[in-house]
Short mmCIF file of C-alpha atoms in Angstrom, two decimals:
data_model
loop_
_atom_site.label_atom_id
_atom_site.label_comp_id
_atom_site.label_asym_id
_atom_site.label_seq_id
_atom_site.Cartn_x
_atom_site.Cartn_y
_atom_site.Cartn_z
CA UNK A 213 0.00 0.00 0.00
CA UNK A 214 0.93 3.57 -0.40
CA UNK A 215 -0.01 6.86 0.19
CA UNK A 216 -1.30 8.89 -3.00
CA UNK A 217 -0.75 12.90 -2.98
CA UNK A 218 -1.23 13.64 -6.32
CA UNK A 219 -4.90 13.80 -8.68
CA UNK A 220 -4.97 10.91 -10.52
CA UNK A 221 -5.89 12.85 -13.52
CA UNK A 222 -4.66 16.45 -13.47
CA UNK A 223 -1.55 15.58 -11.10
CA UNK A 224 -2.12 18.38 -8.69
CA UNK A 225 -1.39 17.96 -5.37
CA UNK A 226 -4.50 19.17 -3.97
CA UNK A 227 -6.12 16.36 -2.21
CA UNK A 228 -8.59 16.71 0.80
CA UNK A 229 -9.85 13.67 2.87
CA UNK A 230 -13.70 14.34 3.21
CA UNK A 231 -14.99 10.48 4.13
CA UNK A 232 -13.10 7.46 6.37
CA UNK A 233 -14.49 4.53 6.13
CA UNK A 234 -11.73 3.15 8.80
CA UNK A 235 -9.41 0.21 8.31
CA UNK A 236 -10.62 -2.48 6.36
CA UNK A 237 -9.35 -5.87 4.31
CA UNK A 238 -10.10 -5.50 0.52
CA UNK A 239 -13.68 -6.25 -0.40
CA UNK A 240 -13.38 -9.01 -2.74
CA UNK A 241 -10.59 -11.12 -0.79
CA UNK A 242 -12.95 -13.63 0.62
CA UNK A 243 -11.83 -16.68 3.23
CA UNK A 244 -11.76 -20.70 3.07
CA UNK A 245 -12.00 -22.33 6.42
CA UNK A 246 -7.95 -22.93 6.90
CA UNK A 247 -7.55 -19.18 6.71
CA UNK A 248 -9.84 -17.94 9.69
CA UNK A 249 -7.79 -19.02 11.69
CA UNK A 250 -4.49 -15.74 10.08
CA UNK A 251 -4.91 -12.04 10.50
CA UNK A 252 -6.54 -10.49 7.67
CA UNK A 253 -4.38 -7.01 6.10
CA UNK A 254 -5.69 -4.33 6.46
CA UNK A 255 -5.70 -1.25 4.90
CA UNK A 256 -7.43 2.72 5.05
CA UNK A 257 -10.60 3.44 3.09
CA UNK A 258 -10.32 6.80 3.54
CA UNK A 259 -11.96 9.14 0.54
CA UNK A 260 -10.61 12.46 -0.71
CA UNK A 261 -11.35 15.44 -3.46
CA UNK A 262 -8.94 17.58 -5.75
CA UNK A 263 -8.96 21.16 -5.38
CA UNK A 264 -8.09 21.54 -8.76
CA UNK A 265 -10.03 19.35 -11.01
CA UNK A 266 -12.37 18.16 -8.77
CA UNK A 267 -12.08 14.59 -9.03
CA UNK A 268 -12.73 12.40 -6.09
CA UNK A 269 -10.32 9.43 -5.13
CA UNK A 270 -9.11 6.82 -2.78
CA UNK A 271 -5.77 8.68 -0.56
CA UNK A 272 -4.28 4.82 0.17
CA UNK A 273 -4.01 2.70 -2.86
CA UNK A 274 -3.24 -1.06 -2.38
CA UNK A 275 -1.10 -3.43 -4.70
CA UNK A 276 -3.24 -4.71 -7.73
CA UNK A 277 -1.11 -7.82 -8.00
CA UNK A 278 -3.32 -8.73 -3.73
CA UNK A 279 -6.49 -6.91 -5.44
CA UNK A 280 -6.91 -8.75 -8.89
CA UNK A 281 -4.53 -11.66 -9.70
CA UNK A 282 -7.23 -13.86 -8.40
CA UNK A 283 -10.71 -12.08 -8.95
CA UNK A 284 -14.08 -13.90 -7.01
CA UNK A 285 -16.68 -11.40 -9.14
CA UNK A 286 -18.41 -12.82 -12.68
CA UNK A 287 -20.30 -10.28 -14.50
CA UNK A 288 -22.54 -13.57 -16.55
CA UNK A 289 -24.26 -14.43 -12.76
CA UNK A 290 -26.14 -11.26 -12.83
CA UNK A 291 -28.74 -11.83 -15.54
CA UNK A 292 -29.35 -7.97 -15.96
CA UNK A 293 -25.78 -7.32 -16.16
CA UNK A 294 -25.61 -9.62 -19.37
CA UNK A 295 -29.04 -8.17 -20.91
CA UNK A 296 -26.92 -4.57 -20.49
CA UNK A 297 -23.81 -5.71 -21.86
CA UNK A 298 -25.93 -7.61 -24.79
CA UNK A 299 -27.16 -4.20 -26.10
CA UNK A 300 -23.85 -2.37 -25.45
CA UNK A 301 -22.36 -4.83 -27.75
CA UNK A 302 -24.47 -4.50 -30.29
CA UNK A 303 -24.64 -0.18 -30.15
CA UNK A 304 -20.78 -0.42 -30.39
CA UNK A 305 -20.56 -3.18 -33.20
CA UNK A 306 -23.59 -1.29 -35.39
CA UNK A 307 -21.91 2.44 -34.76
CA UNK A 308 -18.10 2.03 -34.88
CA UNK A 309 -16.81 -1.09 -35.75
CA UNK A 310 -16.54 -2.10 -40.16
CA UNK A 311 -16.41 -5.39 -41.46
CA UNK A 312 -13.21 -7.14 -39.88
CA UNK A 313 -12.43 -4.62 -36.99
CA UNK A 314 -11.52 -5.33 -34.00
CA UNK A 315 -12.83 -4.66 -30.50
CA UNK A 316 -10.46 -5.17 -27.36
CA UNK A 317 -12.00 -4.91 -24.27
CA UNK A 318 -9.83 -4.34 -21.13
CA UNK A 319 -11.24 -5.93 -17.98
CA UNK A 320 -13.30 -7.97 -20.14
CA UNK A 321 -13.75 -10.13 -17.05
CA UNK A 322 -15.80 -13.78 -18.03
CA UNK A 323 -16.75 -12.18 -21.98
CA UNK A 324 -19.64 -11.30 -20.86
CA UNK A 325 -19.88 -8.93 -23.38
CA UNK A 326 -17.50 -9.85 -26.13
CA UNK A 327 -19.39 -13.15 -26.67
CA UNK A 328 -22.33 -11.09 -27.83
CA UNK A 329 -20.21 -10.29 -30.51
CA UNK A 330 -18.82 -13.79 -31.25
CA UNK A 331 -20.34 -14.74 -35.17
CA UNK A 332 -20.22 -11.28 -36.43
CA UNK A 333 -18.18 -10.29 -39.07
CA UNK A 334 -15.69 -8.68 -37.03
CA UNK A 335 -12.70 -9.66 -34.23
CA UNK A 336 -12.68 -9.36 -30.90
CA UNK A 337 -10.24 -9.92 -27.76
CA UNK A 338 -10.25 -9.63 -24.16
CA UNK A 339 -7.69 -8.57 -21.62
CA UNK A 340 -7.94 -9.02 -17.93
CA UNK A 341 -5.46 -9.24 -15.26
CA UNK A 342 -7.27 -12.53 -13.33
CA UNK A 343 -6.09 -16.14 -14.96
CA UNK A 344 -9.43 -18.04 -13.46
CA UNK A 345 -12.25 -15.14 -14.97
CA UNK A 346 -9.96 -14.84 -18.46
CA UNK A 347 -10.15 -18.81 -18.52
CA UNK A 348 -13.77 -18.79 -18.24
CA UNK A 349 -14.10 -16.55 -20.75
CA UNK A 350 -11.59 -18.85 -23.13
CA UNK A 351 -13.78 -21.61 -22.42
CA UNK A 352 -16.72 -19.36 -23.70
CA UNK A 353 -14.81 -18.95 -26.85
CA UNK A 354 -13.85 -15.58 -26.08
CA UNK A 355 -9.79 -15.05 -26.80
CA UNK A 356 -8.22 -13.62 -23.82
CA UNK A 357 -5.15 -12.39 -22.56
CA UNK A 358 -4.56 -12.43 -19.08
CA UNK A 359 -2.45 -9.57 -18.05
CA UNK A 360 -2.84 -5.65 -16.75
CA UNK A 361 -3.04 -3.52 -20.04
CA UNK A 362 -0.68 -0.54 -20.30
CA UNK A 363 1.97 0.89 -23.50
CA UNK A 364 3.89 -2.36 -23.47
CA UNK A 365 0.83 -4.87 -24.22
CA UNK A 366 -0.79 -2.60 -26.30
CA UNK A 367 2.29 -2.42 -29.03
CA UNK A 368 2.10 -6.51 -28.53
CA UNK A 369 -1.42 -6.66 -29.82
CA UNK A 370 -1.06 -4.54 -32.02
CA UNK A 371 1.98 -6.43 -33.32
CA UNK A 372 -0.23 -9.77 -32.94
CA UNK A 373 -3.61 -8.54 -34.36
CA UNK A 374 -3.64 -5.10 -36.19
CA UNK A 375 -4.97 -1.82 -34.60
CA UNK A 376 -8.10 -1.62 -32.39
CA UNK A 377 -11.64 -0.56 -34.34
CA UNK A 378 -13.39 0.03 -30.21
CA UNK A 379 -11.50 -0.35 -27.07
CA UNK A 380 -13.84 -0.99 -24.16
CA UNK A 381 -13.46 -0.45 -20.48
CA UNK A 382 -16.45 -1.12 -18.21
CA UNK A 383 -16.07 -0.76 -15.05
CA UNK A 384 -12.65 -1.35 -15.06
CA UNK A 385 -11.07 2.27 -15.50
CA UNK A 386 -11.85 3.60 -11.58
CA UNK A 387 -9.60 0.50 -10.95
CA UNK A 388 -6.06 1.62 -12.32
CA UNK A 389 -4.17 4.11 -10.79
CA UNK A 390 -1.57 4.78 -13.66
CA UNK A 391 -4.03 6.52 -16.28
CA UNK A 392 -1.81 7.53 -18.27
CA UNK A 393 0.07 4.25 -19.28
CA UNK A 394 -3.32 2.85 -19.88
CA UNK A 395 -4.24 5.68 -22.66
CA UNK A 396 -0.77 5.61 -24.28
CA UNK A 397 -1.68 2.32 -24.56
CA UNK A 398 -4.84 3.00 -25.94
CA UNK A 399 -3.09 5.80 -28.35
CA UNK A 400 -0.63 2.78 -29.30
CA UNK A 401 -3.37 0.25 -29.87
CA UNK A 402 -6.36 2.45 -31.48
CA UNK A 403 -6.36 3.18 -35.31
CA UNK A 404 -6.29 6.53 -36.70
CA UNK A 405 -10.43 6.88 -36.50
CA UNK A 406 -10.53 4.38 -33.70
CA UNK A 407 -13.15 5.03 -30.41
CA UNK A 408 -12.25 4.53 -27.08
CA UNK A 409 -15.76 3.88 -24.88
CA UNK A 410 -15.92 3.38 -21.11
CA UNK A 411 -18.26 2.80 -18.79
CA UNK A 412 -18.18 3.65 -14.81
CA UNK A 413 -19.90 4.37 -12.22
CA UNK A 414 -21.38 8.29 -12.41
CA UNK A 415 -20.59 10.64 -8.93
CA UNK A 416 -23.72 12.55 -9.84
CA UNK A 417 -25.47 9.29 -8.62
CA UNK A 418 -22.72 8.33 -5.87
CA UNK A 419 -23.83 11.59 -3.85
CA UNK A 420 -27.10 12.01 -4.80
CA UNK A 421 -28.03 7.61 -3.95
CA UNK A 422 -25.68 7.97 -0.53
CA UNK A 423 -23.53 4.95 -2.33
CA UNK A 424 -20.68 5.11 -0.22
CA UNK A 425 -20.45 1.10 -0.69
CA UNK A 426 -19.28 1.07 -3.62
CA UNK A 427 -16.16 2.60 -2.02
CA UNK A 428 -13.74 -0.32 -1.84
CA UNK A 429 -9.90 -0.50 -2.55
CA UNK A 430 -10.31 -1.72 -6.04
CA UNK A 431 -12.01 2.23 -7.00
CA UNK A 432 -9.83 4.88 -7.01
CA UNK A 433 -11.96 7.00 -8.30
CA UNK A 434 -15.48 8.32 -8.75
CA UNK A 435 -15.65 10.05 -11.69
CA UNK A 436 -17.53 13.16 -13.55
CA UNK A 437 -17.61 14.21 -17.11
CA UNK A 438 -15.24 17.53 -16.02
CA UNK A 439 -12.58 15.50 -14.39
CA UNK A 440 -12.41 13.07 -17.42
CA UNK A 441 -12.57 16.32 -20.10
CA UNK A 442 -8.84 17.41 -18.19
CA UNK A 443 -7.79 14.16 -17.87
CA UNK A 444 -8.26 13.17 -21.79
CA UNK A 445 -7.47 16.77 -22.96
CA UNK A 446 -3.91 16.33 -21.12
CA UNK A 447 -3.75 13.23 -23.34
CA UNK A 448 -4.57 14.59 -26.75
CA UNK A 449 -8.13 12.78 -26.55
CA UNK A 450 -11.73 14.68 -26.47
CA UNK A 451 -14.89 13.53 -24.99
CA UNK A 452 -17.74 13.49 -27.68
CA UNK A 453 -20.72 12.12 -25.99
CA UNK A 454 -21.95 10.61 -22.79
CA UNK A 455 -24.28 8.44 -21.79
CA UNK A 456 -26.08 7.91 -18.77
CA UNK A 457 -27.06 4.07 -17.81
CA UNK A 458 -29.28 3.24 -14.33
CA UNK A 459 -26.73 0.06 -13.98
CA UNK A 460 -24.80 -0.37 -10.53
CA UNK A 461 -26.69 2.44 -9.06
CA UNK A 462 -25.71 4.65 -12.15
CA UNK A 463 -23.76 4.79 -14.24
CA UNK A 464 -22.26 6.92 -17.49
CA UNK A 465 -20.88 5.37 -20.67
CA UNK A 466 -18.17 7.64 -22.16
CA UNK A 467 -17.17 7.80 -25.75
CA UNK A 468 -14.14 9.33 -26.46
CA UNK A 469 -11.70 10.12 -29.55
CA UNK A 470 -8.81 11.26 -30.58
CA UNK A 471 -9.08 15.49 -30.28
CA UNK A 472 -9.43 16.81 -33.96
CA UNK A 473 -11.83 14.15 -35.34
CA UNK A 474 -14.82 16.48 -34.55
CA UNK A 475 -17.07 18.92 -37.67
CA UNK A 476 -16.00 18.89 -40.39
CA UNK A 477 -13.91 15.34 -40.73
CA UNK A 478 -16.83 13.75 -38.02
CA UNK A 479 -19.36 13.57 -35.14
CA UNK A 480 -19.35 17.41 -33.56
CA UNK A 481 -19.24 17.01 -29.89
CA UNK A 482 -22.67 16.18 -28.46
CA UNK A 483 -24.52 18.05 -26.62
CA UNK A 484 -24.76 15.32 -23.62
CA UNK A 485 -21.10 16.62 -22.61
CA UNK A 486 -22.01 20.10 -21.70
CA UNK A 487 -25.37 18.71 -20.21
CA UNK A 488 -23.49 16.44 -17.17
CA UNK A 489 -20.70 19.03 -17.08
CA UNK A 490 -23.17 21.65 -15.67
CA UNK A 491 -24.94 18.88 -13.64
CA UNK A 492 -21.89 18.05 -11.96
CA UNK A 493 -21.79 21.59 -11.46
CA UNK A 494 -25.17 22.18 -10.20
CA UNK A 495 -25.11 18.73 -8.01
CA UNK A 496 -21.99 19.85 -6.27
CA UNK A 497 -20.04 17.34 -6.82
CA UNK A 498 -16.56 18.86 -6.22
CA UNK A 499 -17.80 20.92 -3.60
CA UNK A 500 -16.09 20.81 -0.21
CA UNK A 501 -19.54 21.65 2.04
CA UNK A 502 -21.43 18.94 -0.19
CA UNK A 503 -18.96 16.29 -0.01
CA UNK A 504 -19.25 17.10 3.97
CA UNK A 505 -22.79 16.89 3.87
CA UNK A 506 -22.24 13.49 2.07
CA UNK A 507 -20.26 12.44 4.89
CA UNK A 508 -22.63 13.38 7.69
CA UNK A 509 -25.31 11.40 5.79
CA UNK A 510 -23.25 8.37 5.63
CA UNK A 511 -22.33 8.18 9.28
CA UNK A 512 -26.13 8.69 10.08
CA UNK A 513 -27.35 5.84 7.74
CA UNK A 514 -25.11 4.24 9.78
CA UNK A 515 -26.20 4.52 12.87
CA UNK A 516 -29.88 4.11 11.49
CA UNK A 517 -29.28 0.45 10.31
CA UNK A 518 -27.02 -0.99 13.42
CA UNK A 519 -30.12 0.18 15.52
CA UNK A 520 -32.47 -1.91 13.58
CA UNK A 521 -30.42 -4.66 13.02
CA UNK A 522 -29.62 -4.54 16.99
CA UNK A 523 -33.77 -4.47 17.92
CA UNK A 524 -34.20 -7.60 15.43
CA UNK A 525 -31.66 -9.24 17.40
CA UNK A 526 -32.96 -8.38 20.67
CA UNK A 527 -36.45 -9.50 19.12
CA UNK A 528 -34.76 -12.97 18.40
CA UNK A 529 -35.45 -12.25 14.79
CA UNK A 530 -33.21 -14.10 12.11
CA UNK A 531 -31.10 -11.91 10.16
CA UNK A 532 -29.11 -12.85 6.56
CA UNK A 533 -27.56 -10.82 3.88
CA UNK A 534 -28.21 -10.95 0.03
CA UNK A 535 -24.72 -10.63 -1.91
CA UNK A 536 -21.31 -11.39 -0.62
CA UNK A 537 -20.13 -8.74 -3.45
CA UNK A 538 -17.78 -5.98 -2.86
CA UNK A 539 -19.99 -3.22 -1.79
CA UNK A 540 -21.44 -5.54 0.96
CA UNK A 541 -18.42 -6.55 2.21
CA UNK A 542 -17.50 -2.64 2.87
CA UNK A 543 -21.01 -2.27 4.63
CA UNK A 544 -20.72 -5.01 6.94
CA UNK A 545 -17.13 -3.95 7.35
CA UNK A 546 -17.90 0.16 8.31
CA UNK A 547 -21.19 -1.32 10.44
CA UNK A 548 -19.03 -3.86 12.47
CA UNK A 549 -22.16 -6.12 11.50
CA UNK A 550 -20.82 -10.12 12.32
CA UNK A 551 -21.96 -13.15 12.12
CA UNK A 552 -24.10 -12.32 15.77
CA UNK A 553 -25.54 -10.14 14.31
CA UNK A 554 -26.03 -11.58 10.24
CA UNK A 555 -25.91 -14.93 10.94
CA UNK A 556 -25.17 -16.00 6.97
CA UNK A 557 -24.78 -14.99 3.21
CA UNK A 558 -26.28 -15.87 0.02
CA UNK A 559 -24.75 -15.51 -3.17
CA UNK A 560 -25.25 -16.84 -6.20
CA UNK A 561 -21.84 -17.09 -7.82
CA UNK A 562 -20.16 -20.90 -6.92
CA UNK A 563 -16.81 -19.82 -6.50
CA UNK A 564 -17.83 -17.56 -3.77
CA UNK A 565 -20.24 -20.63 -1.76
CA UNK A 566 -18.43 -21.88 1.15
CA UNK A 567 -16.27 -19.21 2.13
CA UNK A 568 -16.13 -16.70 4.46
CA UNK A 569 -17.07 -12.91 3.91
CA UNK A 570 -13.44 -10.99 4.70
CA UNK A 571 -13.51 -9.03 7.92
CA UNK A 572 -16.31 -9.74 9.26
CA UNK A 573 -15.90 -13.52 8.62
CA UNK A 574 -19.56 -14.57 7.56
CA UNK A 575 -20.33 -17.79 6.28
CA UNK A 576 -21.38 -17.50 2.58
CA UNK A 577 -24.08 -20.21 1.33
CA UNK A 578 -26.11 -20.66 -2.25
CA UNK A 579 -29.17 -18.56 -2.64
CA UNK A 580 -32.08 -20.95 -0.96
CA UNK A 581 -33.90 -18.64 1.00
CA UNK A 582 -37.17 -20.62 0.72
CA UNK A 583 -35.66 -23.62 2.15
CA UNK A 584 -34.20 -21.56 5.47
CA UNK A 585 -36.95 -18.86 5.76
CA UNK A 586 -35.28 -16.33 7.89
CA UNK A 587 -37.22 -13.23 9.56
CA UNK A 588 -35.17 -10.99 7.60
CA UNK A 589 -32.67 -10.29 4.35
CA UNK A 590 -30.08 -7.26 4.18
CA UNK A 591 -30.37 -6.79 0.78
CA UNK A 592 -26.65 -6.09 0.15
CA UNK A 593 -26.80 -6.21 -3.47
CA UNK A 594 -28.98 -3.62 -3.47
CA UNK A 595 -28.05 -2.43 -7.46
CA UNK A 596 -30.16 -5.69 -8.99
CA UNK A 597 -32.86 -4.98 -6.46
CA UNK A 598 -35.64 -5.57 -9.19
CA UNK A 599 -34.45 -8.78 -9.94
CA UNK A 600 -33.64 -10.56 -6.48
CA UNK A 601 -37.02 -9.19 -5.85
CA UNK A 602 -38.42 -10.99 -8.77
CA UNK A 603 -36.49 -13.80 -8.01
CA UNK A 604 -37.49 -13.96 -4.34
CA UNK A 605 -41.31 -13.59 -4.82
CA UNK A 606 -41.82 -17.05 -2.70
CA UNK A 607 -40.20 -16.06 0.22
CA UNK A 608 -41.66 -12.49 0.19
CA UNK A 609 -45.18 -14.21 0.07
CA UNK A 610 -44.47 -16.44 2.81
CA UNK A 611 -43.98 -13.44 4.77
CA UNK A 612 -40.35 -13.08 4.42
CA UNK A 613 -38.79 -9.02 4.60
CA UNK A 614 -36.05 -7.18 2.89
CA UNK A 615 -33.70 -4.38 4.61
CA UNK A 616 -32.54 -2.49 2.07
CA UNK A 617 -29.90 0.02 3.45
CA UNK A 618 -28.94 2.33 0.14
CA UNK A 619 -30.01 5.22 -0.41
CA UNK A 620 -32.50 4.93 2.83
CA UNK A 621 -32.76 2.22 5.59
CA UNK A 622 -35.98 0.75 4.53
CA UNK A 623 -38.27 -2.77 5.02
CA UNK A 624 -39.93 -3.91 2.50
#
């Protein structure tokens, strides 16, 4: 781990500390039974601002060799996760990519969306750092490299495979702290008319939703159109239109270019840029009082949801949680809520079944809630709320409730 002074996208050395989240083990690094028994590392989750470009950002960042090498999250479980990525693939195929082109997608995790694109008249590879996701995704029939992209890989594809039609990165570009390597990579790797499009997680919605789960050590940032205009404009790259997306508690899907390519040669800039730039703007989202405010709200939610999960306990009322994913993991973590207190997990991804959540140490089981019938579920995965619920209709009928903690404590 080490401490980070400087913006990871305009370089000043302006950062403020606004949010601590306290010390706690990295979100995805879940436990087998021989390892309860060693001390877990870890590390600050303590969230900061730039004065300068306003971006907001992690102030510790850990190793990415500990956070990825050996990743416990597949993007196929989710079923609306793979209906999104269906129609992203085909909007990027249709609008940018001709006959033969390729698309490289970094992060591409288990091809969840490249293998939309598998029988098209086009190419397509994935890169991602994690051997066990990228082999899934070979098995798929999605070619994968697994390695971190940066300059160095990129001139290797390139060398391998031609230059790069699309390059993707969703939900993958809050994870890597060197920027810049990654988009003189991209520079290296993206023909002359090429289109770089990412997708993450939108601080407009962060704020506004109270989503202060989603802060793990994996995101260093939590990113705005503005900061991403000065970090691509450093770069000799231009934003030409966003998107907003209601995915992971919402989201923005960024398209960006080389700068030059605009009226008359191309696509003018779209009007969508300006639009979240003065949003950001309005919503204060690089303002010092709000990002207090934000704080204050967070330690209050808090407080709101150990005092209900304490009366259920006192009540003798069973209590589980819904998702052993990241953003759980931090919320169990900042609560101090244990296995007295949640007595298991349910998730529906195998690899994760049979461990143990990390820090708090809960047992994680597959998703059978009509078989157990506990009094209540902390809906931890709150982001595919509409589908759990869907999928959970039995046990809400037998009189089963949900606690869903983001962006209010509520039962439902």
């Amino acid at each position: 781990m080490r401490e980070r002074t400087a913006c990871g996208t305009c370089k000043a050395r302006s950062l403020s500390p606004f949010l601590d989240l306290g010390m706690q083990p990295p979100a995805n690094a879940l436990l087998g039974p021989r390892e309860l028994e060693r001390e877990e590392s870890r590390f600050p989750l303590v969230l900061g601002h730039c004065g300068s470009c306003g971006l907001i950002q992690l102030l510790h960042s850990v190793s990415p060799e500990l956070l990825f090498r050996n990743y416990v999250y597949f993007s196929s479980v989710s079923g609306s996760m793979s209906k999104h990525f269906a129609a992203y693939a085909q909007e990027v195929a249709d609008r940018f990519v001709p006959p033969g082109g390729l698309v490289v997608e970094l992060g591409s995790n288990d091809g969840v969306l490249l293998r939309n694109l598998l029988g098209r008249p086009l190419r397509v590879l994935g890169v991602d750092p994690a051997e066990n996701v990228a082999e899934v995704a070979r098995e798929r029939g999605v070619p994968t490299i697994a390695s971190f992209f940066g300059e160095r890989l990129a001139d290797e594809i390139r060398a391998q495979h031609g230059a790069a039609s699309v390059i993707l990165a969703n939900n993958v570009f809050a994870h890597v702290e060197n920027l810049e390597d990654v988009m003189r990579g991209v520079d290296r790797l993206l023909d002359e008319r090429g289109v770089f499009v990412l997708e993450v997680p939108y601080v407009v919605d962060f704020l506004g939703h109270l989503e202060f789960d989603t802060v793990y050590h994996e995101h260093l940032y939590y990113f705005g159109v503005r900061p991403l205009m000065t970090l691509f404009g450093r770069l000799g790259f231009e934003v030409f239109e966003v998107q907003r997306k209601s995915v992971h508690g919402g989201t923005i899907r960024v398209h960006v270019r080389r700068a030059g390519q605009g009226a008359p040669k191309g696509r003018p800039i779209d009007g969508s840029v300006a639009e979240l730039a003065a949003l950001e703007e309005e919503e204060g989202a690089s303002d010092p009082a709000r990002l207090l405010r934000f704080a204050g709200d967070v330690a209050a939610l808090r407080e709101k949801l150990c005092s209900l999960i304490g009366e259920l306990h006192r009540d003798k009322r069973r209590v589980v949680g819904y998702g052993a994913a990241a953003k759980g993991n931090v919320l169990l973590n900042y609560c101090g809520l244990g296995p007295d207190r949640i007595e298991y997990l349910v998730d529906a991804t195998p690899a994760k079944q049979g461990l143990f959540s990390p820090g708090m140490r809960i047992p994680i089981k597959g998703p059978d809630l009509g078989g157990d019938r506990p009094d209540y579920v902390l809906l931890l995965a709150w982001n595919h709320s509409a589908e759990i619920m869907e999928k959970e209709q039995a046990y809400r009928q037998a009189g089963g409730r949900f606690i869903v903690p983001i962006p209010r404590v509520e039962v439902v």
